[in-house]
GROMACS .gro file of C-alpha atoms in nm:
model
  276
    1MET     CA    1   2.823   1.803  -0.059
    2THR     CA    2   2.749   1.651  -0.399
    3THR     CA    3   2.479   1.397  -0.486
    4GLN     CA    4   2.692   1.144  -0.673
    5SER     CA    5   2.599   0.777  -0.657
    6ASN     CA    6   2.928   0.683  -0.486
    7THR     CA    7   2.849   0.898  -0.183
    8PRO     CA    8   2.783   0.662   0.110
    9ALA     CA    9   2.446   0.666   0.281
   10GLY     CA   10   2.429   0.884   0.591
   11TRP     CA   11   2.322   1.212   0.749
   12TYR     CA   12   2.463   1.529   0.586
   13PRO     CA   13   2.399   1.905   0.596
   14ASP     CA   14   2.069   1.980   0.429
   15PRO     CA   15   2.142   2.060   0.060
   16HIS     CA   16   1.835   2.289   0.059
   17GLY     CA   17   2.009   2.521   0.302
   18ALA     CA   18   1.800   2.465   0.615
   19ALA     CA   19   1.997   2.589   0.915
   20GLN     CA   20   2.112   2.339   1.180
   21THR     CA   21   1.952   2.053   0.989
   22LEU     CA   22   2.080   1.719   0.864
   23ARG     CA   23   1.911   1.533   0.577
   24TYR     CA   24   1.947   1.161   0.508
   25TRP     CA   25   2.116   1.056   0.182
   26ASP     CA   26   2.023   0.689   0.105
   27GLY     CA   27   2.315   0.629  -0.128
   28ALA     CA   28   2.120   0.726  -0.441
   29GLN     CA   29   1.905   1.026  -0.353
   30TRP     CA   30   1.807   1.268  -0.077
   31THR     CA   31   1.516   1.144   0.135
   32GLU     CA   32   1.246   1.340   0.319
   33HIS     CA   33   1.396   1.248   0.658
   34THR     CA   34   1.567   1.532   0.849
   35ASN     CA   35   1.725   1.572   1.190
   36PRO     CA   36   1.855   1.858   1.406
   37ALA     CA   37   2.232   1.897   1.351
   38GLN     CA   38   2.341   1.797   1.701
   39GLN     CA   39   2.633   1.572   1.604
   40PRO     CA   40   2.892   1.560   1.328
   41ALA     CA   41   2.753   1.526   0.975
   42GLY     CA   42   2.778   1.178   0.829
   43GLN     CA   43   2.707   1.011   1.164
   44VAL     CA   44   2.366   0.846   1.200
   45PRO     CA   45   2.186   0.944   1.520
   46PRO     CA   46   2.085   0.617   1.693
   47GLN     CA   47   1.728   0.726   1.763
   48HIS     CA   48   1.670   0.811   1.395
   49ALA     CA   49   1.882   0.544   1.233
   50PHE     CA   50   1.790   0.435   0.883
   51PRO     CA   51   1.613   0.094   0.884
   52GLN     CA   52   1.867  -0.185   0.861
   53GLN     CA   53   1.885  -0.375   0.533
   54GLN     CA   54   1.679  -0.689   0.575
   55ALA     CA   55   1.752  -1.026   0.422
   56GLY     CA   56   1.521  -1.130   0.140
   57ASP     CA   57   1.225  -1.359   0.206
   58ALA     CA   58   1.219  -1.664  -0.023
   59LYS     CA   59   0.846  -1.715   0.038
   60VAL     CA   60   0.763  -1.364  -0.080
   61GLN     CA   61   0.994  -1.404  -0.379
   62ARG     CA   62   0.801  -1.718  -0.479
   63GLN     CA   63   0.476  -1.527  -0.434
   64VAL     CA   64   0.598  -1.260  -0.674
   65GLN     CA   65   0.765  -1.479  -0.936
   66LYS     CA   66   0.568  -1.805  -0.929
   67GLN     CA   67   0.216  -1.702  -0.824
   68ALA     CA   68   0.196  -1.352  -0.969
   69GLY     CA   69   0.420  -1.430  -1.266
   70VAL     CA   70   0.629  -1.117  -1.217
   71THR     CA   71   0.985  -1.145  -1.345
   72ALA     CA   72   1.243  -1.026  -1.096
   73GLY     CA   73   1.350  -0.677  -1.190
   74GLY     CA   74   1.629  -0.442  -1.094
   75PRO     CA   75   1.647  -0.275  -0.754
   76GLY     CA   76   1.398  -0.001  -0.679
   77GLY     CA   77   1.431   0.307  -0.463
   78GLY     CA   78   1.343   0.129  -0.140
   79THR     CA   79   1.024   0.326  -0.069
   80LEU     CA   80   0.651   0.283  -0.126
   81PHE     CA   81   0.665   0.522  -0.420
   82THR     CA   82   0.987   0.410  -0.589
   83GLU     CA   83   0.966   0.029  -0.590
   84PRO     CA   84   0.849  -0.139  -0.915
   85VAL     CA   85   0.679  -0.419  -0.717
   86LEU     CA   86   0.484  -0.391  -0.392
   87VAL     CA   87   0.373  -0.704  -0.206
   88VAL     CA   88   0.073  -0.633   0.016
   89ASN     CA   89   0.003  -0.922   0.254
   90GLN     CA   90  -0.272  -0.901   0.512
   91LYS     CA   91  -0.178  -1.025   0.856
   92ALA     CA   92  -0.357  -1.350   0.934
   93LYS     CA   93  -0.565  -1.357   1.252
   94LEU     CA   94  -0.815  -1.615   1.373
   95ILE     CA   95  -1.022  -1.329   1.517
   96GLU     CA   96  -0.976  -1.015   1.312
   97LEU     CA   97  -1.100  -0.690   1.463
   98THR     CA   98  -0.860  -0.455   1.282
   99ASN     CA   99  -0.725  -0.490   0.930
  100GLU     CA  100  -0.344  -0.485   0.916
  101TYR     CA  101  -0.108  -0.543   0.625
  102LYS     CA  102   0.266  -0.569   0.563
  103VAL     CA  103   0.405  -0.400   0.251
  104MET     CA  104   0.726  -0.549   0.108
  105ASP     CA  105   0.942  -0.512  -0.199
  106GLN     CA  106   0.983  -0.790  -0.454
  107ASN     CA  107   1.256  -0.953  -0.240
  108GLY     CA  108   1.047  -0.965   0.076
  109ARG     CA  109   1.203  -0.669   0.257
  110GLU     CA  110   0.944  -0.474   0.456
  111ILE     CA  111   0.916  -0.113   0.334
  112GLY     CA  112   0.583  -0.015   0.486
  113SER     CA  113   0.265  -0.116   0.660
  114VAL     CA  114  -0.107  -0.051   0.657
  115THR     CA  115  -0.331  -0.025   0.962
  116GLN     CA  116  -0.702   0.034   1.000
  117VAL     CA  117  -0.756   0.348   1.209
  118GLY     CA  118  -1.047   0.530   1.368
  119GLN     CA  119  -1.213   0.227   1.526
  120GLY     CA  120  -1.377   0.258   1.866
  121ILE     CA  121  -1.446  -0.024   2.107
  122LEU     CA  122  -1.809  -0.050   1.993
  123ARG     CA  123  -1.699  -0.096   1.632
  124LYS     CA  124  -1.467  -0.377   1.732
  125ILE     CA  125  -1.742  -0.547   1.931
  126LEU     CA  126  -1.978  -0.515   1.635
  127ARG     CA  127  -1.718  -0.671   1.409
  128PHE     CA  128  -1.664  -0.955   1.656
  129VAL     CA  129  -2.031  -1.051   1.677
  130SER     CA  130  -2.141  -0.982   1.316
  131SER     CA  131  -2.035  -0.872   0.969
  132LEU     CA  132  -2.236  -0.550   0.972
  133ASP     CA  133  -1.908  -0.361   1.013
  134GLN     CA  134  -1.840  -0.414   0.642
  135PHE     CA  135  -2.111  -0.157   0.557
  136LEU     CA  136  -1.965   0.115   0.782
  137THR     CA  137  -1.687   0.363   0.710
  138HIS     CA  138  -1.336   0.214   0.692
  139LYS     CA  139  -1.011   0.408   0.717
  140LEU     CA  140  -0.669   0.264   0.630
  141GLU     CA  141  -0.341   0.445   0.696
  142ILE     CA  142  -0.048   0.361   0.468
  143ARG     CA  143   0.282   0.409   0.652
  144ASP     CA  144   0.644   0.400   0.541
  145ALA     CA  145   0.925   0.192   0.692
  146TYR     CA  146   0.956   0.446   0.975
  147GLY     CA  147   0.587   0.421   1.065
  148GLN     CA  148   0.520   0.768   0.925
  149PRO     CA  149   0.180   0.811   0.750
  150GLN     CA  150   0.201   0.857   0.374
  151LEU     CA  151  -0.159   0.816   0.257
  152LEU     CA  152  -0.502   0.782   0.417
  153LEU     CA  153  -0.769   0.573   0.246
  154THR     CA  154  -1.129   0.634   0.353
  155ARG     CA  155  -1.411   0.416   0.228
  156PRO     CA  156  -1.736   0.584   0.337
  157ALA     CA  157  -2.030   0.376   0.457
  158LYS     CA  158  -2.192   0.188   0.170
  159ILE     CA  159  -2.450  -0.075   0.083
  160PHE     CA  160  -2.348  -0.196  -0.262
  161LYS     CA  161  -2.071  -0.021  -0.456
  162SER     CA  162  -1.763   0.119  -0.282
  163ARG     CA  163  -1.587   0.454  -0.310
  164VAL     CA  164  -1.239   0.511  -0.166
  165ILE     CA  165  -1.113   0.864  -0.096
  166VAL     CA  166  -0.733   0.899  -0.098
  167THR     CA  167  -0.573   1.191   0.091
  168ARG     CA  168  -0.232   1.298   0.218
  169PRO     CA  169  -0.162   1.288   0.595
  170ASP     CA  170  -0.232   1.663   0.614
  171GLY     CA  171  -0.579   1.610   0.466
  172SER     CA  172  -0.502   1.742   0.118
  173PRO     CA  173  -0.687   1.542  -0.148
  174VAL     CA  174  -0.518   1.302  -0.390
  175GLY     CA  175  -0.822   1.156  -0.565
  176GLU     CA  176  -1.092   0.891  -0.551
  177ILE     CA  177  -1.129   0.530  -0.662
  178VAL     CA  178  -1.493   0.456  -0.743
  179GLN     CA  179  -1.647   0.114  -0.810
  180LYS     CA  180  -1.851   0.127  -1.131
  181ASN     CA  181  -2.037  -0.206  -1.133
  182MET     CA  182  -2.125  -0.510  -0.921
  183ILE     CA  183  -2.187  -0.781  -1.181
  184GLY     CA  184  -1.939  -0.929  -1.425
  185LYS     CA  185  -1.586  -0.796  -1.452
  186ILE     CA  186  -1.555  -0.536  -1.176
  187ASN     CA  187  -1.418  -0.195  -1.279
  188PHE     CA  188  -1.310   0.109  -1.079
  189ALA     CA  189  -1.255   0.464  -1.203
  190MET     CA  190  -0.963   0.665  -1.062
  191THR     CA  191  -1.034   1.038  -1.053
  192ALA     CA  192  -0.844   1.349  -0.944
  193ASN     CA  193  -0.964   1.710  -0.950
  194GLY     CA  194  -1.292   1.594  -1.100
  195GLN     CA  195  -1.128   1.422  -1.398
  196GLN     CA  196  -1.067   1.055  -1.465
  197VAL     CA  197  -0.693   0.979  -1.463
  198GLY     CA  198  -0.711   0.601  -1.484
  199ALA     CA  199  -0.907   0.285  -1.416
  200ILE     CA  200  -0.879  -0.055  -1.251
  201LYS     CA  201  -1.019  -0.336  -1.467
  202ALA     CA  202  -1.080  -0.692  -1.349
  203GLU     CA  203  -0.977  -0.950  -1.605
  204ASN     CA  204  -1.227  -1.213  -1.493
  205TRP     CA  205  -1.540  -1.247  -1.285
  206ARG     CA  206  -1.342  -1.384  -0.987
  207ALA     CA  207  -1.172  -1.041  -0.955
  208TRP     CA  208  -0.827  -1.187  -0.881
  209ASN     CA  209  -0.630  -1.011  -1.156
  210PHE     CA  210  -0.663  -0.643  -1.241
  211ALA     CA  211  -0.510  -0.427  -1.512
  212ILE     CA  212  -0.451  -0.064  -1.413
  213VAL     CA  213  -0.465   0.180  -1.701
  214ASP     CA  214  -0.410   0.553  -1.741
  215HIS     CA  215  -0.652   0.806  -1.892
  216ALA     CA  216  -0.559   0.688  -2.243
  217ASP     CA  217  -0.631   0.323  -2.154
  218ASN     CA  218  -0.262   0.226  -2.156
  219GLU     CA  219  -0.170  -0.035  -1.897
  220VAL     CA  220   0.062   0.115  -1.635
  221ALA     CA  221   0.040  -0.146  -1.358
  222ARG     CA  222  -0.118  -0.475  -1.253
  223VAL     CA  223  -0.267  -0.612  -0.930
  224THR     CA  224  -0.267  -0.989  -0.880
  225LYS     CA  225  -0.434  -1.161  -0.587
  226THR     CA  226  -0.215  -1.455  -0.488
  227TRP     CA  227  -0.315  -1.769  -0.302
  228GLU     CA  228  -0.249  -1.723   0.068
  229GLY     CA  229  -0.225  -2.093   0.155
  230LEU     CA  230  -0.480  -2.350   0.270
  231ALA     CA  231  -0.472  -2.263   0.640
  232LYS     CA  232  -0.519  -1.891   0.584
  233THR     CA  233  -0.793  -1.956   0.330
  234LEU     CA  234  -0.990  -2.187   0.560
  235PHE     CA  235  -0.950  -2.009   0.892
  236THR     CA  236  -0.891  -1.639   0.820
  237THR     CA  237  -1.001  -1.358   0.588
  238ALA     CA  238  -0.642  -1.255   0.509
  239ASP     CA  239  -0.559  -1.188   0.144
  240ASN     CA  240  -0.230  -1.134  -0.039
  241TYR     CA  241  -0.161  -0.911  -0.339
  242VAL     CA  242   0.125  -0.826  -0.574
  243LEU     CA  243   0.122  -0.479  -0.733
  244GLN     CA  244   0.354  -0.443  -1.033
  245ILE     CA  245   0.414  -0.087  -1.157
  246HIS     CA  246   0.553  -0.090  -1.511
  247TYR     CA  247   0.732   0.247  -1.495
  248GLN     CA  248   0.760   0.555  -1.276
  249LEU     CA  249   0.426   0.735  -1.282
  250PRO     CA  250   0.340   1.101  -1.229
  251GLU     CA  251   0.132   1.222  -0.938
  252PRO     CA  252  -0.151   1.192  -0.851
  253LEU     CA  253  -0.172   0.870  -1.057
  254LEU     CA  254   0.121   0.715  -0.868
  255SER     CA  255  -0.041   0.755  -0.526
  256LEU     CA  256  -0.373   0.622  -0.656
  257VAL     CA  257  -0.195   0.319  -0.804
  258VAL     CA  258  -0.016   0.253  -0.473
  259ALA     CA  259  -0.363   0.246  -0.313
  260THR     CA  260  -0.517   0.003  -0.564
  261ALA     CA  261  -0.449  -0.330  -0.391
  262LEU     CA  262  -0.597  -0.203  -0.065
  263THR     CA  263  -0.896  -0.061  -0.252
  264VAL     CA  264  -0.963  -0.397  -0.416
  265ASP     CA  265  -0.931  -0.576  -0.081
  266THR     CA  266  -1.149  -0.331   0.111
  267ALA     CA  267  -1.414  -0.297  -0.160
  268LEU     CA  268  -1.443  -0.660  -0.265
  269LYS     CA  269  -1.260  -0.925  -0.064
  270GLN     CA  270  -1.328  -0.812   0.293
  271ASP     CA  271  -1.698  -0.783   0.212
  272ALA     CA  272  -1.700  -1.148   0.103
  273ARG     CA  273  -1.713  -1.245   0.472
  274GLY     CA  274  -2.091  -1.257   0.450
  275TRP     CA  275  -2.331  -1.207   0.738
  276GLY     CA  276  -2.203  -1.465   0.983
   0.00000   0.00000   0.00000
């Protein structure tokens, strides 16, 4: 079985040689998704079928091109770590007890999700009656289109400046995103293995637009907070973001960049709810 681009997407014998195992070829590359070889190769098992191609969302496309000013680019790899543009839109709720987000590509096709995890009933009650919850530990799980965890973001309890710890689902560390200041243009340092690998730099005091740079201060990505609409602004705390990645990045910088929009939202925007 070759890996040429004209090979149709489907389940095939694992090219790595795993016995009795099928691996999914997405039409361009091998994915991490495997299956026991219980039916003929090339036939997609119904219970593990690849997500169907979704139609584009014109509203999301306007958000990317008109509000964020991102020019439509070529197709990406269809995953959280291979798309050049990620649209992170928080789900709007009149009463929000758990943070939830949809993650889409530049055309509005859903390629992942984010859910707050680790909340008990007492935490939800506290959040319902006050805003003290914003000072406690928050955990966000970034999941792929299959609902499988890809990254875990943990913001420990804080009073002023935030720190976000990024790990893999198995608990192995990726790095940290640490808020450096509270006044003026907000900056975050991105560190891995005790060394700074990049930074997130607000371009104005409103902290709507951020440049993401590598260790040499070269811009590698941008985060833009886009207007969520009058109704969402007045009645909810939901925020929308567009993350544009200029080129394929190495790890661990790539995973830290994927986490930037959620870090900005958790560290700055969700805390703007005040005390009421």
